[in-house]
Short mmCIF file of C-alpha atoms in Angstrom, two decimals:
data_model
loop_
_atom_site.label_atom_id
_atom_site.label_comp_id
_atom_site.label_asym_id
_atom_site.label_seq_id
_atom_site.Cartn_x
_atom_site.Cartn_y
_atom_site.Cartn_z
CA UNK A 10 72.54 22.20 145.94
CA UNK A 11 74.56 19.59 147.58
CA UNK A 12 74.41 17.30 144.28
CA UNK A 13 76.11 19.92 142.16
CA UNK A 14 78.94 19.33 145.09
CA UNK A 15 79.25 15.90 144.46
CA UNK A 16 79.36 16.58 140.55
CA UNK A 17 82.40 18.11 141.08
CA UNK A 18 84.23 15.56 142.81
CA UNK A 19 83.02 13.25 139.98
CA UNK A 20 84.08 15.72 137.19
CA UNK A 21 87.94 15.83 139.23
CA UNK A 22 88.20 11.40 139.32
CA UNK A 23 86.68 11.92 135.66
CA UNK A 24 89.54 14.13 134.95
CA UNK A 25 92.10 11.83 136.35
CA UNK A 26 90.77 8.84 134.39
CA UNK A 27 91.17 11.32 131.26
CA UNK A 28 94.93 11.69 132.25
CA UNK A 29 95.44 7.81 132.40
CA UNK A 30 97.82 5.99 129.83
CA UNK A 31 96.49 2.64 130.01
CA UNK A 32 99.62 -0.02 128.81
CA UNK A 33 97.71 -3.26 127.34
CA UNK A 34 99.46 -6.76 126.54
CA UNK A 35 97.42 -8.72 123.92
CA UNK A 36 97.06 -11.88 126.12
CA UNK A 37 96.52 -9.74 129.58
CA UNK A 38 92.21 -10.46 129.87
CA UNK A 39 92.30 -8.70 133.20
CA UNK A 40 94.21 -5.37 132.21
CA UNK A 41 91.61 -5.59 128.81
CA UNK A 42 88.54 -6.23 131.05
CA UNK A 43 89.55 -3.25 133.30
CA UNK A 44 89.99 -0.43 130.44
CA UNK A 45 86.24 -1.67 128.82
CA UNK A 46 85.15 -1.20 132.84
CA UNK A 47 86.44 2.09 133.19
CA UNK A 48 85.79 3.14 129.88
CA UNK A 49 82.04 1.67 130.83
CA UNK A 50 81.66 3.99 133.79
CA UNK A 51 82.87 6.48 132.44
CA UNK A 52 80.43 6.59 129.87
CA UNK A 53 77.56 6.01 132.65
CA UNK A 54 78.91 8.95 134.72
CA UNK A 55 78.78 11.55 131.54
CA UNK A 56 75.25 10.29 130.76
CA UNK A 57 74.54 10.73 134.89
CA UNK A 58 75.88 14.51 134.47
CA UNK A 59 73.91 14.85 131.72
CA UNK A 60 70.35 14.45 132.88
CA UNK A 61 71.10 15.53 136.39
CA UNK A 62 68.67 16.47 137.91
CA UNK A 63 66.38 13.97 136.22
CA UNK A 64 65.24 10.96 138.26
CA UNK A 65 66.46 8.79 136.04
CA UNK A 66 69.99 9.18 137.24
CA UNK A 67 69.15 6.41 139.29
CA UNK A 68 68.75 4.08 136.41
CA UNK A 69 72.50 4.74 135.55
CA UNK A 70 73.72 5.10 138.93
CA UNK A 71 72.02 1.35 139.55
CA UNK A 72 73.67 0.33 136.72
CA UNK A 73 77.24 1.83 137.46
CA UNK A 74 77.22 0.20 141.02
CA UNK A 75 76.25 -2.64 139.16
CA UNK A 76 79.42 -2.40 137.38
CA UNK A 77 81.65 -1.78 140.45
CA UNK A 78 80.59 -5.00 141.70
CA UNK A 79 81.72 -7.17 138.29
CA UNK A 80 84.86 -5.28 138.42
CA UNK A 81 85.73 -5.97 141.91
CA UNK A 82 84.17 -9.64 142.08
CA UNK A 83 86.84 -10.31 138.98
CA UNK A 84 89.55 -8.55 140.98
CA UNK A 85 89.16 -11.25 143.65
CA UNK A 86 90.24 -13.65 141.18
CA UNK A 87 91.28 -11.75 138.10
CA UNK A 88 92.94 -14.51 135.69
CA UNK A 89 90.25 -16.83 136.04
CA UNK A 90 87.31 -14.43 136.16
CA UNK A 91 88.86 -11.73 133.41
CA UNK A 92 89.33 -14.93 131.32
CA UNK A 93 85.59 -16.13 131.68
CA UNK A 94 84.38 -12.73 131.34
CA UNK A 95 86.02 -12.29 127.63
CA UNK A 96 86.12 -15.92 126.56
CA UNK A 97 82.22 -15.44 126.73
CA UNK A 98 81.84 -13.65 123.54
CA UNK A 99 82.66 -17.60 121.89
CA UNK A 100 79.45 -18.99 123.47
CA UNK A 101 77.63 -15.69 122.74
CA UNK A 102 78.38 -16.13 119.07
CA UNK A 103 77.33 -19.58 119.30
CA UNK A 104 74.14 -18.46 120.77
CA UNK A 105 73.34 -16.24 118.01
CA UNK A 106 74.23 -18.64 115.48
CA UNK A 107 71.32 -20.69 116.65
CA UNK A 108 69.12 -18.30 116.63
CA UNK A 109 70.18 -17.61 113.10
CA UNK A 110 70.13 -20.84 111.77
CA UNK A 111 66.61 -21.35 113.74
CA UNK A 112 65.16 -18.71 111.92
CA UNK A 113 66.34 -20.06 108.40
CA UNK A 114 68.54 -17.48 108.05
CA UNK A 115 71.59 -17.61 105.75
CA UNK A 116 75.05 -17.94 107.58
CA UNK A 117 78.17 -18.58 105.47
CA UNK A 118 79.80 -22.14 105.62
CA UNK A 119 83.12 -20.47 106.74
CA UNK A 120 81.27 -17.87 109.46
CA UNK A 121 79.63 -21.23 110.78
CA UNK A 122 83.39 -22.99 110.93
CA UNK A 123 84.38 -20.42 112.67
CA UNK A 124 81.63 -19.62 115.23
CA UNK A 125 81.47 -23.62 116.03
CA UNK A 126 85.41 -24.38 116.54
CA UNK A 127 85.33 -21.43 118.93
CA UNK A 128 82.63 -22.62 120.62
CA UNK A 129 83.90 -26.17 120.84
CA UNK A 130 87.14 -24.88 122.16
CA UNK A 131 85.67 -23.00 125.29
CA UNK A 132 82.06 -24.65 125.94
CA UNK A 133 83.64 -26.87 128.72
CA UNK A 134 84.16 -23.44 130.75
CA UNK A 135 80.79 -22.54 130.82
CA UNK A 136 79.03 -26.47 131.50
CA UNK A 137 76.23 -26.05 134.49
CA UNK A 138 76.33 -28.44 137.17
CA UNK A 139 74.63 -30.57 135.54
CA UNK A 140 76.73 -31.05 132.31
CA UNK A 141 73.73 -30.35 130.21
CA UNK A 142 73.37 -27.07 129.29
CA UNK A 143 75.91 -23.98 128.53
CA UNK A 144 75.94 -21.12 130.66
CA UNK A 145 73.41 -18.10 129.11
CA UNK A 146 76.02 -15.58 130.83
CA UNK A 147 79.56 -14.83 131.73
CA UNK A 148 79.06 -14.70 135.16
CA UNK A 149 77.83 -18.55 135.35
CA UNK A 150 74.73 -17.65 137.41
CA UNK A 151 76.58 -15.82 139.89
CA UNK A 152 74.14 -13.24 140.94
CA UNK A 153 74.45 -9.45 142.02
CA UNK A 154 73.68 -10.25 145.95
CA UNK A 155 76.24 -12.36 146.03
CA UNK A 156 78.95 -10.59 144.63
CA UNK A 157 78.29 -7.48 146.91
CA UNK A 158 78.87 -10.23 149.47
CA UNK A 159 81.76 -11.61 147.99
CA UNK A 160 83.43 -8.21 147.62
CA UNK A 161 81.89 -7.02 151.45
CA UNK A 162 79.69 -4.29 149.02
CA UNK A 163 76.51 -5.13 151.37
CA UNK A 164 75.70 -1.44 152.32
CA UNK A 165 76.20 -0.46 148.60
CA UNK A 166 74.08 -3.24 147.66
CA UNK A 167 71.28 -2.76 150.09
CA UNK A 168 71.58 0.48 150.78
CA UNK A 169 71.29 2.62 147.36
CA UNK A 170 71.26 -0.80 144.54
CA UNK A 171 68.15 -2.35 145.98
CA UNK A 172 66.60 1.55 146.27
CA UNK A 173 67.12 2.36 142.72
CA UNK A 174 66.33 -0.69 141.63
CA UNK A 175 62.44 0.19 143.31
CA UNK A 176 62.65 3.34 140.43
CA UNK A 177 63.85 0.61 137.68
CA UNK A 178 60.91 -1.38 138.49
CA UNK A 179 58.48 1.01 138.90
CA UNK A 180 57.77 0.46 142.55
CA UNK A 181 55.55 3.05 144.77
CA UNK A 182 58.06 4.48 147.35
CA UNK A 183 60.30 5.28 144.34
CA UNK A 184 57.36 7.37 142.69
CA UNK A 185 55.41 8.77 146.41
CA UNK A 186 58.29 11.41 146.48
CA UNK A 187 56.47 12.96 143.06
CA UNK A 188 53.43 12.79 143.92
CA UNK A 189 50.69 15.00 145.85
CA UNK A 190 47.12 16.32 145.96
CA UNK A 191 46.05 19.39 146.57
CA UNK A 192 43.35 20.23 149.06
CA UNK A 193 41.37 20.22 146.30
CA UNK A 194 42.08 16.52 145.63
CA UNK A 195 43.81 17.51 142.49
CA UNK A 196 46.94 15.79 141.07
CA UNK A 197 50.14 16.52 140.99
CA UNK A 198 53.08 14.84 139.93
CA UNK A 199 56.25 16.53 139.84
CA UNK A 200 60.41 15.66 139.05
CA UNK A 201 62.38 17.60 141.50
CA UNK A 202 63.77 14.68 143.74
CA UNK A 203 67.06 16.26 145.39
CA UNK A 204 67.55 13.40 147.89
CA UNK A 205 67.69 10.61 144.76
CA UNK A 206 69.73 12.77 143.10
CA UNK A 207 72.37 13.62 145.98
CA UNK A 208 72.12 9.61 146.27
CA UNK A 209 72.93 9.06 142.36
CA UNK A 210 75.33 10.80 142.48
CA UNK A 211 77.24 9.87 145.67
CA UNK A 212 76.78 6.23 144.38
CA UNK A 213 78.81 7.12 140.88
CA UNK A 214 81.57 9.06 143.06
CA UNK A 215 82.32 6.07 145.03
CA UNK A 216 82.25 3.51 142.06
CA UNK A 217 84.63 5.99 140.23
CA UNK A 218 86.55 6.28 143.00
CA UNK A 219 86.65 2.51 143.80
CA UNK A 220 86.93 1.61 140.35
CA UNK A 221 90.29 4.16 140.05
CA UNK A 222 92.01 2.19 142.96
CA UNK A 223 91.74 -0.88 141.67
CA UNK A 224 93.32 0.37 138.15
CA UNK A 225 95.81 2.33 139.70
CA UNK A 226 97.14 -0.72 141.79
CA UNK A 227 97.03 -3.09 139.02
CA UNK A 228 98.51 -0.93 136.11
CA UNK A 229 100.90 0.44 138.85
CA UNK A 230 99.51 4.01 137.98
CA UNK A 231 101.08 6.23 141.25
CA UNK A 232 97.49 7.92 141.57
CA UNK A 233 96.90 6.97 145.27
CA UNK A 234 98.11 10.29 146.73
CA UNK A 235 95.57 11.90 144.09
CA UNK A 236 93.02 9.69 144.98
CA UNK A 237 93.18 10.28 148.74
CA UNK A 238 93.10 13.69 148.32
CA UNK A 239 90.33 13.94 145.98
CA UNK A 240 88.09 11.77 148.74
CA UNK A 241 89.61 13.77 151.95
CA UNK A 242 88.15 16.82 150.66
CA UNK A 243 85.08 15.36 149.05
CA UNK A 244 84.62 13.95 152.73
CA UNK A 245 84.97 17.04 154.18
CA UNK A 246 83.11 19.21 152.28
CA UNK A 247 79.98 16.93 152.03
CA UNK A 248 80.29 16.81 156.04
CA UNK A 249 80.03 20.72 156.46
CA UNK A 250 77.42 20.77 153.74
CA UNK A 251 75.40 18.51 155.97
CA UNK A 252 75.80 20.78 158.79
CA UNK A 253 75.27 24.22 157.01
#
């Protein structure tokens, strides 16, 4: 089947990642937000190659392209948007501390210090528009659609995102391919979705593969050669699949 193709391909950029030597500086938010991305993926591919041929590949593959898009929206500006993206975890804590202390629950006087100078230090960062409120996410509202724009990811976006995303929400075109009656009026609802499949996977090839060039040219990893070869012959062998 053509999807046990495009496992392979994913298996080979999996490989390469496996081969990387990632170099981190302590106060470098952009090289430490791309090894938790890649490591993320990563994770989201295995789990893909798992429960292949399941359906629910499209859950992860929704989420992996999902994760493409962060990476490469924070690539467009990666000292400011690395920084907001880990800085975060100050107003998250101060979130939870709330909710905590809302609840009645014991915190200790030097774990509430600690949460709350954070906080104070970085809450100016994440201010709405209107200066009342913090920010409930890293991202500062910013949503999906408009980082596929930002990063020219519309196809990806509306293409396969907004088509797993009818699966993820349980919509009817998602589930019609399962489902059929017999002449009998009987029925029948069944798993074996190839095309989904092919499509999960295609989608977690390219955000590996997208996701590897933008490591590669910021860690200065010399894996473009490998990288263009690995999607030359993917190319090509998915075109004379189509054609067989």
């Amino acid at each position: 089947m053509k999807y046990n193709i495009v496992e392979n391909y994913c298996v080979e950029l999996q490989n390469l990642y496996s081969s990387i030597q990632f170099s981190l500086k302590e106060d470098n938010d952009f090289s430490f937000f791309l090894i938790c991305y890649m490591y993320k993926l990563n994770q989201h591919m295995n789990s893909i190659s798992k429960l292949t041929p399941s359906p629910d590949v499209q859950l992860l593959a929704r989420t992996m392209i999902e994760t493409l898009m962060q990476m490469l929206w924070v690539a467009h500006k990666p000292e400011e948007r690395s920084s907001m993206w880990r800085r975060f975890v100050f107003i998250d804590d101060w979130y939870k501390l709330q909710n905590l202390l809302d609840k009645g629950e014991y915190v200790s006087p030097e774990d509430r210090i600690t949460v709350e100078n954070a906080f104070e230090l970085v809450k100016h960062e994440y201010l709405t528009k209107s200066k009342k409120s913090i920010h409930r996410d890293w991202k500062k509202g910013t949503k999906i659609h408009e980082m596929a724009k930002d990063v020219k990811a519309g196809e990806l976006y509306t293409v396969l995102y907004s088509s797993f995303s009818d699966w993820v929400h349980g919509g009817p075109s998602s589930l019609a391919y399962q489902v059929e009656f017999t002449d009998e009026m009987e029925l029948i609802i069944g798993s074996n979705v190839p095309h989904f499949v092919n499509a999960s996977l295609s989608a977690a090839f390219q955000c590996l593969y997208q996701a590897l060039q933008v490591c590669t040219q910021h860690f200065s990893l010399g894996l473009d050669e490998q990288l263009k070869n690995i999607y030359e012959q993917y190319i090509n062998e998915m075109t004379v699949e189509s054609y067989a």
